[in-house]
Each structure stands twice: as structure tokens, then as C-alpha cells.
Short mmCIF file of C-alpha atoms in Angstrom, two decimals:
data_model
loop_
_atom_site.label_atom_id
_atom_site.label_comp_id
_atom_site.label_asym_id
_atom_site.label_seq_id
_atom_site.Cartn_x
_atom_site.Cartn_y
_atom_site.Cartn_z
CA UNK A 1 82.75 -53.40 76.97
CA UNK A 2 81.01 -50.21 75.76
CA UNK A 3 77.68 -49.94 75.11
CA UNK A 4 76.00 -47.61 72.92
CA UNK A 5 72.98 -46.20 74.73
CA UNK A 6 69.97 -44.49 72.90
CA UNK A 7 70.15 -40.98 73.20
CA UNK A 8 67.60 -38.83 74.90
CA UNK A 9 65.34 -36.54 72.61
CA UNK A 10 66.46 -33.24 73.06
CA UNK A 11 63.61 -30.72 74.42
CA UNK A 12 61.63 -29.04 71.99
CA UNK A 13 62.58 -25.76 71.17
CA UNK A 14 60.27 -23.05 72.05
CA UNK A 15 58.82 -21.59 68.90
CA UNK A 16 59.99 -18.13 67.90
CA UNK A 17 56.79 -15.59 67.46
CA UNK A 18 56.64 -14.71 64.16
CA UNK A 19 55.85 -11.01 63.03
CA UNK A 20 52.57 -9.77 61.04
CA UNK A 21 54.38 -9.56 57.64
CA UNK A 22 55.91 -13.59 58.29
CA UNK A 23 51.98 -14.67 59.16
CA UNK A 24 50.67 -13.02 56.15
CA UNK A 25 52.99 -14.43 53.23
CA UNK A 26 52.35 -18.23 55.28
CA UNK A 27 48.95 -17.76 55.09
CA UNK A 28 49.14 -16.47 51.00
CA UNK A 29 51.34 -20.04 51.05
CA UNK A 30 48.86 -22.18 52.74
CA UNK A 31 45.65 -20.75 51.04
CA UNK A 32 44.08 -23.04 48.32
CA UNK A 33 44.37 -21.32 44.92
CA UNK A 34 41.61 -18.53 44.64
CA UNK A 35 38.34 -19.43 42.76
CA UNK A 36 36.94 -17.26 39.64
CA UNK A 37 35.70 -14.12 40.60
CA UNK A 38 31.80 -14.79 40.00
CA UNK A 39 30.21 -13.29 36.83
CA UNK A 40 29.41 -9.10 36.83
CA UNK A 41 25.81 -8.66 36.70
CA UNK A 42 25.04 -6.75 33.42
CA UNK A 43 23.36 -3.76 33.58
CA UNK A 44 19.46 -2.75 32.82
CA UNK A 45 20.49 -1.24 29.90
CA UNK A 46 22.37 -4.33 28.59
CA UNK A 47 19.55 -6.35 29.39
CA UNK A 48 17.52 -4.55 27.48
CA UNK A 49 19.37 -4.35 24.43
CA UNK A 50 19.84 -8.09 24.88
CA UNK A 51 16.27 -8.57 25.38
CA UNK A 52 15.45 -6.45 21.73
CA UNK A 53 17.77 -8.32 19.91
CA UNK A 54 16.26 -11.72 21.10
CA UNK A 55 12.88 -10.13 20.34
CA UNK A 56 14.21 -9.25 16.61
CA UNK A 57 15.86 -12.55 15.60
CA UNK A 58 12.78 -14.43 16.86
CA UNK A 59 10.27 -12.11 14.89
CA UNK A 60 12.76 -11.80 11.62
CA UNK A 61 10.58 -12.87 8.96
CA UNK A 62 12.22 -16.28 6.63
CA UNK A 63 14.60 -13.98 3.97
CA UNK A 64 15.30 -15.76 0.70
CA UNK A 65 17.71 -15.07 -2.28
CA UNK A 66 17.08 -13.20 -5.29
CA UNK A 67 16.05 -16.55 -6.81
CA UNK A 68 15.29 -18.81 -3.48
CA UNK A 69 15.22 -16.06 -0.76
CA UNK A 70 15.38 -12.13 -0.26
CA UNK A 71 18.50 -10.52 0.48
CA UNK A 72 19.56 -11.08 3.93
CA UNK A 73 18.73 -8.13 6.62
CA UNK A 74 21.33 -6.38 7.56
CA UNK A 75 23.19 -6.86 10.99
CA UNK A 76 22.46 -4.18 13.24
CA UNK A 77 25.81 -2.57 14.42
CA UNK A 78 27.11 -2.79 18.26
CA UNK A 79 26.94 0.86 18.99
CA UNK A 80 23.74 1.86 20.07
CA UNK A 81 23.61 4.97 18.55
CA UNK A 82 24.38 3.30 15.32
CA UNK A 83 21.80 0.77 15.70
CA UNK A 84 19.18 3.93 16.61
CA UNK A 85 20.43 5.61 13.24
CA UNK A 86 20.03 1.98 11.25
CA UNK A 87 16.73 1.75 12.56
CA UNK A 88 15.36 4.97 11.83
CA UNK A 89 16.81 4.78 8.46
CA UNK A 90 14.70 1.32 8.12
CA UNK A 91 12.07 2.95 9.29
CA UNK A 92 12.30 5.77 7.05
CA UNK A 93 12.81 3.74 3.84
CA UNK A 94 9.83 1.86 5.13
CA UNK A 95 7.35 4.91 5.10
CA UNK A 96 8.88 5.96 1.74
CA UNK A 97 7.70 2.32 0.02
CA UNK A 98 4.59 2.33 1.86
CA UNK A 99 4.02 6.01 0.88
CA UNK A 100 5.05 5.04 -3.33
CA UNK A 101 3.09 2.50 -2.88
CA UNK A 102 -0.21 4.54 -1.73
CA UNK A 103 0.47 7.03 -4.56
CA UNK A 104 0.73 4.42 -7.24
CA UNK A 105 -2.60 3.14 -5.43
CA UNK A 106 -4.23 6.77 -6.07
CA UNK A 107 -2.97 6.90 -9.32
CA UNK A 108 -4.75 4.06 -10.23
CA UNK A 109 -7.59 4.87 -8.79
CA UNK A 110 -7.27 7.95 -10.06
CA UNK A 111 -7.14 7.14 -13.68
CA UNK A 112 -10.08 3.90 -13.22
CA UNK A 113 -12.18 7.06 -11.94
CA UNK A 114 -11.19 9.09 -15.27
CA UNK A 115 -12.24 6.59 -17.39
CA UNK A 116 -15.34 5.38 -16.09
CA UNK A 117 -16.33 9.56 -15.77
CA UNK A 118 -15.65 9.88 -19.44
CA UNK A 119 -17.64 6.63 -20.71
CA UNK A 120 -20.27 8.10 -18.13
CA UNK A 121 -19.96 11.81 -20.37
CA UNK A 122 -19.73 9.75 -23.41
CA UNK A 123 -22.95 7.68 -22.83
CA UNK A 124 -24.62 11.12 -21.88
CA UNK A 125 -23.51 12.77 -24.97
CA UNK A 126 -24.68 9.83 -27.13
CA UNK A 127 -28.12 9.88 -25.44
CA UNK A 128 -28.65 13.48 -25.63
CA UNK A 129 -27.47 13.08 -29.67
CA UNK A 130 -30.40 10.24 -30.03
CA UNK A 131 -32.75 12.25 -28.12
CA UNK A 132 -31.75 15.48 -30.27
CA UNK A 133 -32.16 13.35 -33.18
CA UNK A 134 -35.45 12.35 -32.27
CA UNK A 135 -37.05 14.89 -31.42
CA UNK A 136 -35.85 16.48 -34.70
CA UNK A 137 -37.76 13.70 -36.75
CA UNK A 138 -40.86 14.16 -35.02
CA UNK A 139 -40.48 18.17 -35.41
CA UNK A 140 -39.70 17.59 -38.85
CA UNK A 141 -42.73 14.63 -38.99
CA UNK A 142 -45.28 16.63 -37.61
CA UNK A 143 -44.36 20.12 -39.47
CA UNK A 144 -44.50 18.09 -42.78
CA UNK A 145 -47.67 17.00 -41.40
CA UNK A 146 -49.64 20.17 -40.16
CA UNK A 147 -48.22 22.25 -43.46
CA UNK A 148 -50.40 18.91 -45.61
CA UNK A 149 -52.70 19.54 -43.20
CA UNK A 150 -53.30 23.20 -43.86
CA UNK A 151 -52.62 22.76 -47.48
CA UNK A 152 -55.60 20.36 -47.29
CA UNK A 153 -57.45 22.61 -44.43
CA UNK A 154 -57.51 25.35 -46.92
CA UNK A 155 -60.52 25.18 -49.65
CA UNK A 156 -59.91 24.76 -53.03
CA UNK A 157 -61.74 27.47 -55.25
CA UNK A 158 -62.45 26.94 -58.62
CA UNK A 159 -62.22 28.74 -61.62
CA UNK A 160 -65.67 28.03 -62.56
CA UNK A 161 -68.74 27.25 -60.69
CA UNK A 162 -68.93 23.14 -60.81
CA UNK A 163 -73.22 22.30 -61.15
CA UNK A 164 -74.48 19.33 -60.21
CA UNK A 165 -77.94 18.75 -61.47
CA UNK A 166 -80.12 15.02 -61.72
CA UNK A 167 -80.57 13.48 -64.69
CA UNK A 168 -84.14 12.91 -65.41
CA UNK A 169 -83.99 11.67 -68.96
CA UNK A 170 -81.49 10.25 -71.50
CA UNK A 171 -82.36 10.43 -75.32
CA UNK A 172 -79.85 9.49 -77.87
CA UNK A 173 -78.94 13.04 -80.19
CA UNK A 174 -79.35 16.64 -79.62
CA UNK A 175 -81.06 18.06 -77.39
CA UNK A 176 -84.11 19.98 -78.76
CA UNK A 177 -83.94 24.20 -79.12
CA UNK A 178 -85.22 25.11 -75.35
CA UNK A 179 -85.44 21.58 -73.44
CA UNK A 180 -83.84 22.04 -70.12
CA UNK A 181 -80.49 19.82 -70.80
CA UNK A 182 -77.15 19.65 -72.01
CA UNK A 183 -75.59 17.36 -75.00
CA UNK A 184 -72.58 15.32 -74.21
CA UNK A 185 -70.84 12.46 -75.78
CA UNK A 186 -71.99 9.22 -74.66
CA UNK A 187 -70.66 5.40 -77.02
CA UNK A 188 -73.79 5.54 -78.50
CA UNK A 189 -73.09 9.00 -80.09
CA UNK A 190 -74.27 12.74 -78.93
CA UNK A 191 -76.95 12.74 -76.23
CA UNK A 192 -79.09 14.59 -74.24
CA UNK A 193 -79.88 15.09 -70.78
CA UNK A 194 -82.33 16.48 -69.41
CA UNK A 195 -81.85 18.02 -66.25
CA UNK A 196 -83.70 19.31 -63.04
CA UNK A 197 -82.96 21.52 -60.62
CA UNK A 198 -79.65 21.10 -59.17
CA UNK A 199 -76.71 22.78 -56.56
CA UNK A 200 -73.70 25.20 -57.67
CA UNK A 201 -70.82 24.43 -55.71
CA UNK A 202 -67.56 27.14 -56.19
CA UNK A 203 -65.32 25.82 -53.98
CA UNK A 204 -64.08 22.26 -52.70
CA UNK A 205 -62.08 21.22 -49.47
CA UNK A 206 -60.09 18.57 -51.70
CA UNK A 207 -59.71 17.29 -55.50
CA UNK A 208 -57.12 14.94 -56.58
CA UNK A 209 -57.03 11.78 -58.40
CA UNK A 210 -56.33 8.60 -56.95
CA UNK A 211 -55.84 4.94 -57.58
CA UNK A 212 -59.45 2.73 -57.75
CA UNK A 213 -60.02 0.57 -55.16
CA UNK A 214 -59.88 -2.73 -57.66
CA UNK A 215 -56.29 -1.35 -58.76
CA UNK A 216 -57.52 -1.35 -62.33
CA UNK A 217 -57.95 1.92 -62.63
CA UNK A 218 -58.58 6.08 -61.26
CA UNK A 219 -60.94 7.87 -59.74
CA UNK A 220 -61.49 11.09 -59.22
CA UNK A 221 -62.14 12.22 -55.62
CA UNK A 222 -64.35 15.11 -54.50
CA UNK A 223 -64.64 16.23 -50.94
CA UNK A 224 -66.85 18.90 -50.47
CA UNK A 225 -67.17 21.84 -48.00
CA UNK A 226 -69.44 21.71 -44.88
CA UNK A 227 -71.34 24.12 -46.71
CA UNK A 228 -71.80 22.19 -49.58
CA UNK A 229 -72.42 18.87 -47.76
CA UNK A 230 -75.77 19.17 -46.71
CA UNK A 231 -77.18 20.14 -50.51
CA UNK A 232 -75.15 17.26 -52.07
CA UNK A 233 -76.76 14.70 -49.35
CA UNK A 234 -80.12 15.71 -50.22
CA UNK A 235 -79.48 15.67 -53.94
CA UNK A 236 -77.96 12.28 -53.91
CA UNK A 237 -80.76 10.94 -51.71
CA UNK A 238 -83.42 11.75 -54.58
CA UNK A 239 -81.49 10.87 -57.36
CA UNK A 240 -80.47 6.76 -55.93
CA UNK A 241 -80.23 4.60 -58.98
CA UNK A 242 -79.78 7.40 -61.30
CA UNK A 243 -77.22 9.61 -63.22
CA UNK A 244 -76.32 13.15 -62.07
CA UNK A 245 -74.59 15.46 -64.67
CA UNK A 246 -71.30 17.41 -63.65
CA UNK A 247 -71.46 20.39 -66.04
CA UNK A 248 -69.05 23.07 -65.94
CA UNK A 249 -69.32 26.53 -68.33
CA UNK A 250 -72.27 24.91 -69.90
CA UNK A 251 -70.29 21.99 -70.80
CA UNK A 252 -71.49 18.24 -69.64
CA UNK A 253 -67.43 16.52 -67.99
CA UNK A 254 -69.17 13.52 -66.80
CA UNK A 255 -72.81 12.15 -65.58
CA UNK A 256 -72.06 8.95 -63.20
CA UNK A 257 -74.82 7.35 -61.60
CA UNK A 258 -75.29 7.60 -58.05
CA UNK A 259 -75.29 4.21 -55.84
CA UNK A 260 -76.06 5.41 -52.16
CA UNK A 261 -76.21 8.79 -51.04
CA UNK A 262 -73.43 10.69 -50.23
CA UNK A 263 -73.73 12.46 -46.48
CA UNK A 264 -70.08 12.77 -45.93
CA UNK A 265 -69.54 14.99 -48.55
CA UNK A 266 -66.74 12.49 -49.96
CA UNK A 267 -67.38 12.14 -53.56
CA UNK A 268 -65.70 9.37 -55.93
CA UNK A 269 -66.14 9.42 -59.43
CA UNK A 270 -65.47 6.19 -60.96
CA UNK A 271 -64.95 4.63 -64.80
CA UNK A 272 -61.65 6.48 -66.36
CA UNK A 273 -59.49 3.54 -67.15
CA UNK A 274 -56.49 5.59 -67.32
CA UNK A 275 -54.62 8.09 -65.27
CA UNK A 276 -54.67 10.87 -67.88
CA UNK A 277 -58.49 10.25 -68.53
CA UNK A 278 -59.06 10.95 -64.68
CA UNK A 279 -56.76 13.88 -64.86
CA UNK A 280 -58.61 15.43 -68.10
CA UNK A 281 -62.04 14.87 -66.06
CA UNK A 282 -60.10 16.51 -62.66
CA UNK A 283 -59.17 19.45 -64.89
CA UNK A 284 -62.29 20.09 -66.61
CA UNK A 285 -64.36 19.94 -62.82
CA UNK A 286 -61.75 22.48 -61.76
CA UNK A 287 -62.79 24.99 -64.86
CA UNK A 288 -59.11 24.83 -66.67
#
């Protein structure tokens, strides 16, 4: 009967050396696939660059709308050089805001310091015109006042001698052919006074007539000369209680009595009622 027998293995073959170029494409075959090339390590300038722009967007100020928000800045450009340019530009329109900015500054300034120097000029100008104005008052005050003062200061001379002489008697009529005395009108009618020895006087410092000191009527005021004063005082002393006559060109103008003596040489006759009474007696003691 045949048999079927297993079969011997074979012997293994002996492996056939393979060349350099055979090696090479098995190992490219047996080689897991090749992992990403790592990352290139960017440059110090790109670093840089990087680094400003992170240092820009984290410093950007909040930009709003015309209504909300400003305008939006600008993106810088990629290229370098354009980004230099867009800066420097910035930069430049930058100084040119700042530098309106200062000039509209000066300007004010300028024209706050204009004003206030001409309200300083115009306060100076209107003191110096009150001042000017002043002054021109009291020039004009005190000329008015030295030219009455001189007009005063200079003696009044009459155009005939004005005597004084005491009254030592009063009898009602004529006065007899050679008594020492003078006839004047008196209510009563013409009458005589007779007279002692008594003082010429030629010129005055002052005659004028003025309002009485009741307001009811003039006087006539005398002021006499320092020449004249001393005479007068000593008259007046003698003759207290009693009438002295004013005669002028041998004719009596008024006999008041005498109530204190007179040192001063201020002399007020009193009694006209009326302002042309006290100007007739001023006029006839002047010799007109």
C-alpha cells in the first residue's frame, strides 16, 4: 500500500548580500514616517518687532467713534521701513498739534496781557486826569483867593479925609455962630453937636456893607489901618456910652454911639434899615 510520507524541509537558502543602494531604499521602506521639522527660531530682529507691537496694542489708549469713540488708529504696515515712515509721520503730526496748540496758548495769553496793560494805561490816564483836575481847582481856588486877598491887602484911600470926633453935647437946632460942632438931621429936627477933639483917618484897609447880624437889616463895616488902630482904640475908650460924629467935608453922615471900645480896628456901624440907606452912608464916609 503506499504511504504518503511528510516531506523534509528543504535547507534554508543562504541569503544573497544585498548592495548599498538595495540597503538604503529598505531602510527608506522600513523607517516610520518622518516627524515635523521643529519650529525655526525667529530672529532678534523679529523678536523685537514682535515685542514693540505687543508693547503698542497693550499701551493703545480706548479709541471711540465720532459719536461713541475716536476714529480707530491706523494699522501699522508690515514693512519696517513703512512702519518707520508711519511713525515718524505720527510723530510729526503730533509736534505740529502740540506746537498749534502752544501758539493758540500764547495767543491767548498774549491778548489777556493786552488787555489787562491797557485797563492798567487806562486807570493811569484817568488818575492823572483827576489829579490834573484837581490840582487845577485848587490853583484856580487859591489864585481867586490871594487876588481877594490882595484886593483886600491893599488900603482903600478916600476921597476925603473921614473925622471922627466925640460927641460931648446934643442940643436940638442950630448950632450957634462959633460953637465947636456941626448940625445934622436927627427925628427930632436939625441938631447940634458939639464936638471935641478927634482923629482924621484918609485911608481904610476895608469898607463894604454887609448884612446885620439879626438879619433885619445893614451895617456898614469899617476896618481900619494899623496906623489908624491905635487912635480909634483910645478914642472909643473915652467916649463908652456916648455918640461919636462921622463928619466928612464938614458934613455930619452919621453919629452912632459907641458900646465897647474898639481895639481891633473893626468898626460896625449899625441902624440903616435898608440896603440903599447903608450904601448912601458907605458913600458919603468914602467922600463921593
Amino acid at each position: 500500500m503506499a504511504t504518503v510520507e511528510p516531506a523534509e524541509p528543504a535547507e534554508a537558502a543562504e541569503p544573497k548580500k544585498l548592495s548599498r543602494k538595495e540597503r538604503r531604499q529598505a531602510k527608506k521602506q522600513i523607517l516610520p514616517p518622518a516627524e515635523a521639522a521643529p519650529a525655526k527660531k525667529p530672529s532678534r530682529k523679529e523678536r523685537r518687532r514682535a515685542k514693540k507691537q505687543g508693547d503698542a496694542a497693550a499701551t493703545k489708549p480706548p479709541e471711540t467713534k465720532p459719536s461713541e469713540q475716536p476714529a480707530a488708529r491706523p494699522a501699522l504696515p508690515d514693512d519696517p521701513d513703512q512702519r518707520r515712515r508711519a511713525r515718524v509721520s505720527q510723530r510729526q503730526r503730533t509736534a505740529a498739534e502740540v506746537k498749534r496748540s502752544r501758539a493758540a496758548l500764547r495767543g491767548d495769553r498774549t491778548r489777556q496781557t493786552q488787555r489787562e496793560r491797557e485797563a492798567r494805561e487806562h486807570r493811569a490816564a484817568l488818575l492823572v486826569m483827576v489829579i490834573t483836575l484837581g490840582l487845577l481847582i485848587a490853583a484856580v481856588a487859591v489864585t481867586g483867593g490871594m487876588i481877594a486877598a490882595s484886593r483886600h491887602a491893599q488900603p482903600i484911600t478916600l476921597a476925603a479925609p473921614l473925622h471922627v470926633y466925640p460927641v460931648s453935647q446934643v442940643t436940638a437946632g442950630q448950632c450957634p455962630a462959633g460953637t465947636p460942632g456941626i448940625t445934622g438931621p436927627a427925628a427930632t429936627g436939625p441938631t447940634c453937636y458939639r464936638l471935641a477933639q478927634g482923629i482924621a483917618i484918609r485911608k481904610v484897609a476895608d469898607l463894604r456893607v454887609q448884612k446885620s447880624a439879626d438879619g433885619r437889616g445893614h451895617d456898614v463895616a469899617v476896618a481900619l489901618r494899623s496906623a489908624d488902630q491905635r487912635a480909634f482904640a483910645d478914642l472909643t475908650r473915652a467916649t463908652v456910652g456916648r455918640q461919636v460924629a462921622f463928619v466928612v467935608r464938614e458934613q455930619l453922615v452919621t453919629a452912632p454911639r459907641v458900646d465897647t471900645p474898639i481895639t481891633d480896628g473893626k468898626v460896625v456901624i449899625t441902624g440903616p434899615p435898608t440896603k440903599p440907606e447903608a450904601e448912601k452912608i458907605l458913600r458919603e464916609l468914602r467922600g463921593r
